[in-house]
Amino acid sequence: MYAQSLGAVFTAESKPFEVELVVAEVGRSQDEDHLYRLTFDGSIADETGFVVMGGAADAVVHALEGPWTAELSLREAVRAAARALRTAGASAQTGNDVAPSGVTALDPSLLEVAFLERDPDTLRGSRRAFRRIGGPELENLLQYEQDT
């Protein structure tokens, strides 16, 4: 019902900007999570495990599908996503699916990273499950990626 209502808003009028939204329901376990990606044209896609948004989303998803598993730690998942983003960027420039050696590390200040916390009350006293990562915390998570 929610997805249909929101989809109707997206398709009812002309849009001066392209907007993508992710709607997430955090379950008791990862198997019970539901992720929906709503695109600027009103399309609704059921996503599994992770969501990539932006201009090269399909290429990043393709690069991330292999290394991503539900068992990855936050650090491992962020690093795998950074490698996938680098690979997708290199692929766009070279036509290959492999990032060439010497590809510069991604600037953490240019990345938008977030995750869903299973039990946010215990960590921040808030019922909001969405948590954005940036600044020193993101730099720390990516430290090894920047060194390689």
PDB file of C-alpha atoms in Angstrom:
ATOM      1  CA  MET A   1       0.000   0.000   0.000  1.00  0.00           C
ATOM      2  CA  TYR A   2       2.753   2.466   0.981  1.00  0.00           C
ATOM      3  CA  ALA A   3       4.772   1.654  -2.126  1.00  0.00           C
ATOM      4  CA  GLN A   4       1.729   2.106  -4.370  1.00  0.00           C
ATOM      5  CA  SER A   5       0.898   5.477  -2.829  1.00  0.00           C
ATOM      6  CA  LEU A   6       4.455   6.721  -3.109  1.00  0.00           C
ATOM      7  CA  GLY A   7       4.702   5.372  -6.663  1.00  0.00           C
ATOM      8  CA  ALA A   8       1.562   7.321  -7.591  1.00  0.00           C
ATOM      9  CA  VAL A   9       3.180  10.541  -6.361  1.00  0.00           C
ATOM     10  CA  PHE A  10       6.241   9.870  -8.524  1.00  0.00           C
ATOM     11  CA  THR A  11       4.204   9.276 -11.690  1.00  0.00           C
ATOM     12  CA  ALA A  12       1.462  11.903 -11.229  1.00  0.00           C
ATOM     13  CA  GLU A  13       3.402  15.027 -12.177  1.00  0.00           C
ATOM     14  CA  SER A  14       6.426  16.031 -14.199  1.00  0.00           C
ATOM     15  CA  LYS A  15       9.623  16.058 -12.197  1.00  0.00           C
ATOM     16  CA  PRO A  16      12.347  18.689 -12.581  1.00  0.00           C
ATOM     17  CA  PHE A  17      14.840  16.454 -10.728  1.00  0.00           C
ATOM     18  CA  GLU A  18      15.584  12.768 -10.708  1.00  0.00           C
ATOM     19  CA  VAL A  19      15.000  11.338  -7.260  1.00  0.00           C
ATOM     20  CA  GLU A  20      15.599   7.864  -5.893  1.00  0.00           C
ATOM     21  CA  LEU A  21      14.363   6.661  -2.534  1.00  0.00           C
ATOM     22  CA  VAL A  22      15.007   3.555  -0.506  1.00  0.00           C
ATOM     23  CA  VAL A  23      12.350   2.328   1.875  1.00  0.00           C
ATOM     24  CA  ALA A  24      13.546  -0.266   4.369  1.00  0.00           C
ATOM     25  CA  GLU A  25      11.880  -2.406   6.968  1.00  0.00           C
ATOM     26  CA  VAL A  26      14.343  -3.831   9.465  1.00  0.00           C
ATOM     27  CA  GLY A  27      13.284  -7.264  10.678  1.00  0.00           C
ATOM     28  CA  ARG A  28      14.424  -9.288  13.668  1.00  0.00           C
ATOM     29  CA  SER A  29      16.999 -10.954  11.404  1.00  0.00           C
ATOM     30  CA  GLN A  30      18.519 -10.050   8.063  1.00  0.00           C
ATOM     31  CA  ASP A  31      16.300 -12.629   6.357  1.00  0.00           C
ATOM     32  CA  GLU A  32      13.267 -10.628   7.507  1.00  0.00           C
ATOM     33  CA  ASP A  33      14.504  -7.270   6.174  1.00  0.00           C
ATOM     34  CA  HIS A  34      12.702  -5.706   3.227  1.00  0.00           C
ATOM     35  CA  LEU A  35      14.401  -3.162   0.948  1.00  0.00           C
ATOM     36  CA  TYR A  36      12.569  -1.270  -1.790  1.00  0.00           C
ATOM     37  CA  ARG A  37      14.163   1.106  -4.267  1.00  0.00           C
ATOM     38  CA  LEU A  38      11.879   3.699  -5.822  1.00  0.00           C
ATOM     39  CA  THR A  39      13.273   5.372  -8.911  1.00  0.00           C
ATOM     40  CA  PHE A  40      12.501   8.756 -10.428  1.00  0.00           C
ATOM     41  CA  ASP A  41      10.159   7.196 -12.999  1.00  0.00           C
ATOM     42  CA  GLY A  42       7.987   5.557 -10.339  1.00  0.00           C
ATOM     43  CA  SER A  43       9.420   2.067 -10.699  1.00  0.00           C
ATOM     44  CA  ILE A  44       9.609   0.029  -7.521  1.00  0.00           C
ATOM     45  CA  ALA A  45      12.231  -2.691  -7.162  1.00  0.00           C
ATOM     46  CA  ASP A  46      12.529  -5.216  -4.346  1.00  0.00           C
ATOM     47  CA  GLU A  47      16.228  -5.297  -3.383  1.00  0.00           C
ATOM     48  CA  THR A  48      18.068  -8.007  -1.473  1.00  0.00           C
ATOM     49  CA  GLY A  49      20.923  -7.425   0.961  1.00  0.00           C
ATOM     50  CA  PHE A  50      22.166  -4.038  -0.199  1.00  0.00           C
ATOM     51  CA  VAL A  51      21.126  -1.073  -2.313  1.00  0.00           C
ATOM     52  CA  VAL A  52      23.300   1.034  -4.610  1.00  0.00           C
ATOM     53  CA  MET A  53      21.973   4.355  -5.880  1.00  0.00           C
ATOM     54  CA  GLY A  54      23.334   6.844  -8.367  1.00  0.00           C
ATOM     55  CA  GLY A  55      24.507   7.105 -11.943  1.00  0.00           C
ATOM     56  CA  ALA A  56      26.601   3.926 -12.171  1.00  0.00           C
ATOM     57  CA  ALA A  57      24.445   1.851  -9.814  1.00  0.00           C
ATOM     58  CA  ASP A  58      24.114  -1.145 -12.150  1.00  0.00           C
ATOM     59  CA  ALA A  59      27.883  -1.404 -12.651  1.00  0.00           C
ATOM     60  CA  VAL A  60      28.540  -1.106  -8.914  1.00  0.00           C
ATOM     61  CA  VAL A  61      25.910  -3.759  -8.136  1.00  0.00           C
ATOM     62  CA  HIS A  62      27.519  -6.058 -10.728  1.00  0.00           C
ATOM     63  CA  ALA A  63      30.952  -5.554  -9.136  1.00  0.00           C
ATOM     64  CA  LEU A  64      29.604  -6.024  -5.591  1.00  0.00           C
ATOM     65  CA  GLU A  65      27.457  -9.121  -6.154  1.00  0.00           C
ATOM     66  CA  GLY A  66      30.463 -11.470  -6.060  1.00  0.00           C
ATOM     67  CA  PRO A  67      32.214 -10.374  -2.857  1.00  0.00           C
ATOM     68  CA  TRP A  68      29.102  -9.420  -0.858  1.00  0.00           C
ATOM     69  CA  THR A  69      27.618 -11.849   1.658  1.00  0.00           C
ATOM     70  CA  ALA A  70      25.321 -11.298   4.608  1.00  0.00           C
ATOM     71  CA  GLU A  71      28.107 -12.405   6.954  1.00  0.00           C
ATOM     72  CA  LEU A  72      30.450  -9.476   6.181  1.00  0.00           C
ATOM     73  CA  SER A  73      31.341  -7.170   9.040  1.00  0.00           C
ATOM     74  CA  LEU A  74      30.588  -3.471   8.611  1.00  0.00           C
ATOM     75  CA  ARG A  75      34.261  -2.798   7.801  1.00  0.00           C
ATOM     76  CA  GLU A  76      34.367  -5.618   5.232  1.00  0.00           C
ATOM     77  CA  ALA A  77      31.096  -4.516   3.631  1.00  0.00           C
ATOM     78  CA  VAL A  78      32.186  -0.871   3.330  1.00  0.00           C
ATOM     79  CA  ARG A  79      35.527  -1.917   1.843  1.00  0.00           C
ATOM     80  CA  ALA A  80      33.851  -4.305  -0.613  1.00  0.00           C
ATOM     81  CA  ALA A  81      31.512  -1.493  -1.683  1.00  0.00           C
ATOM     82  CA  ALA A  82      34.451   0.904  -2.116  1.00  0.00           C
ATOM     83  CA  ARG A  83      36.268  -1.660  -4.282  1.00  0.00           C
ATOM     84  CA  ALA A  84      33.090  -2.175  -6.331  1.00  0.00           C
ATOM     85  CA  LEU A  85      32.747   1.578  -6.818  1.00  0.00           C
ATOM     86  CA  ARG A  86      36.390   1.829  -7.909  1.00  0.00           C
ATOM     87  CA  THR A  87      35.941  -1.138 -10.258  1.00  0.00           C
ATOM     88  CA  ALA A  88      32.790   0.369 -11.768  1.00  0.00           C
ATOM     89  CA  GLY A  89      34.584   3.698 -12.263  1.00  0.00           C
ATOM     90  CA  ALA A  90      37.552   1.992 -13.899  1.00  0.00           C
ATOM     91  CA  SER A  91      35.213  -0.081 -16.055  1.00  0.00           C
ATOM     92  CA  ALA A  92      33.526   3.081 -17.308  1.00  0.00           C
ATOM     93  CA  GLN A  93      36.928   4.527 -18.237  1.00  0.00           C
ATOM     94  CA  THR A  94      38.642   1.430 -19.653  1.00  0.00           C
ATOM     95  CA  GLY A  95      35.855  -0.915 -20.698  1.00  0.00           C
ATOM     96  CA  ASN A  96      37.229  -3.628 -18.354  1.00  0.00           C
ATOM     97  CA  ASP A  97      35.556  -5.111 -15.279  1.00  0.00           C
ATOM     98  CA  VAL A  98      38.777  -4.925 -13.270  1.00  0.00           C
ATOM     99  CA  ALA A  99      40.202  -1.806 -11.666  1.00  0.00           C
ATOM    100  CA  PRO A 100      43.721  -1.316 -13.029  1.00  0.00           C
ATOM    101  CA  SER A 101      46.576  -1.174 -10.549  1.00  0.00           C
ATOM    102  CA  GLY A 102      47.361   2.360  -9.516  1.00  0.00           C
ATOM    103  CA  VAL A 103      43.710   3.447  -9.424  1.00  0.00           C
ATOM    104  CA  THR A 104      43.559   6.143  -6.797  1.00  0.00           C
ATOM    105  CA  ALA A 105      41.612   5.548  -3.611  1.00  0.00           C
ATOM    106  CA  LEU A 106      38.174   7.049  -3.273  1.00  0.00           C
ATOM    107  CA  ASP A 107      37.952  10.272  -1.304  1.00  0.00           C
ATOM    108  CA  PRO A 108      35.760   9.425   1.726  1.00  0.00           C
ATOM    109  CA  SER A 109      34.328  12.956   1.727  1.00  0.00           C
ATOM    110  CA  LEU A 110      32.726  12.209  -1.662  1.00  0.00           C
ATOM    111  CA  LEU A 111      30.991   9.024  -0.510  1.00  0.00           C
ATOM    112  CA  GLU A 112      27.562   8.641   1.035  1.00  0.00           C
ATOM    113  CA  VAL A 113      27.490   5.521   3.193  1.00  0.00           C
ATOM    114  CA  ALA A 114      24.717   4.295   5.473  1.00  0.00           C
ATOM    115  CA  PHE A 115      23.555   1.075   7.030  1.00  0.00           C
ATOM    116  CA  LEU A 116      20.620  -0.318   8.998  1.00  0.00           C
ATOM    117  CA  GLU A 117      21.160  -1.115  12.664  1.00  0.00           C
ATOM    118  CA  ARG A 118      19.303  -4.153  13.902  1.00  0.00           C
ATOM    119  CA  ASP A 119      18.928  -2.830  17.485  1.00  0.00           C
ATOM    120  CA  PRO A 120      19.400   0.964  17.404  1.00  0.00           C
ATOM    121  CA  ASP A 121      18.035   1.521  20.936  1.00  0.00           C
ATOM    122  CA  THR A 122      21.068  -0.101  22.511  1.00  0.00           C
ATOM    123  CA  LEU A 123      23.518   2.076  20.596  1.00  0.00           C
ATOM    124  CA  ARG A 124      22.001   5.545  20.397  1.00  0.00           C
ATOM    125  CA  GLY A 125      18.769   5.594  22.371  1.00  0.00           C
ATOM    126  CA  SER A 126      16.824   6.155  19.153  1.00  0.00           C
ATOM    127  CA  ARG A 127      14.363   3.912  17.332  1.00  0.00           C
ATOM    128  CA  ARG A 128      15.697   5.092  13.986  1.00  0.00           C
ATOM    129  CA  ALA A 129      17.487   2.165  12.307  1.00  0.00           C
ATOM    130  CA  PHE A 130      19.151   4.166   9.506  1.00  0.00           C
ATOM    131  CA  ARG A 131      22.653   5.362  10.332  1.00  0.00           C
ATOM    132  CA  ARG A 132      24.873   7.419   8.060  1.00  0.00           C
ATOM    133  CA  ILE A 133      28.644   6.973   8.258  1.00  0.00           C
ATOM    134  CA  GLY A 134      30.981   9.819   7.409  1.00  0.00           C
ATOM    135  CA  GLY A 135      33.996  11.801   8.512  1.00  0.00           C
ATOM    136  CA  PRO A 136      36.615  10.089  10.678  1.00  0.00           C
ATOM    137  CA  GLU A 137      34.468   6.971  11.139  1.00  0.00           C
ATOM    138  CA  LEU A 138      34.280   6.364   7.375  1.00  0.00           C
ATOM    139  CA  GLU A 139      37.951   7.237   6.931  1.00  0.00           C
ATOM    140  CA  ASN A 140      38.815   4.632   9.573  1.00  0.00           C
ATOM    141  CA  LEU A 141      36.682   1.965   7.878  1.00  0.00           C
ATOM    142  CA  LEU A 142      38.351   2.688   4.530  1.00  0.00           C
ATOM    143  CA  GLN A 143      41.906   3.055   5.868  1.00  0.00           C
ATOM    144  CA  TYR A 144      43.164  -0.262   4.485  1.00  0.00           C
ATOM    145  CA  GLU A 145      41.512   0.401   1.120  1.00  0.00           C
ATOM    146  CA  GLN A 146      43.340   3.723   0.878  1.00  0.00           C
ATOM    147  CA  ASP A 147      46.657   2.063   1.700  1.00  0.00           C
ATOM    148  CA  THR A 148      46.348  -0.521  -1.087  1.00  0.00           C
TER     149      THR A 148
END
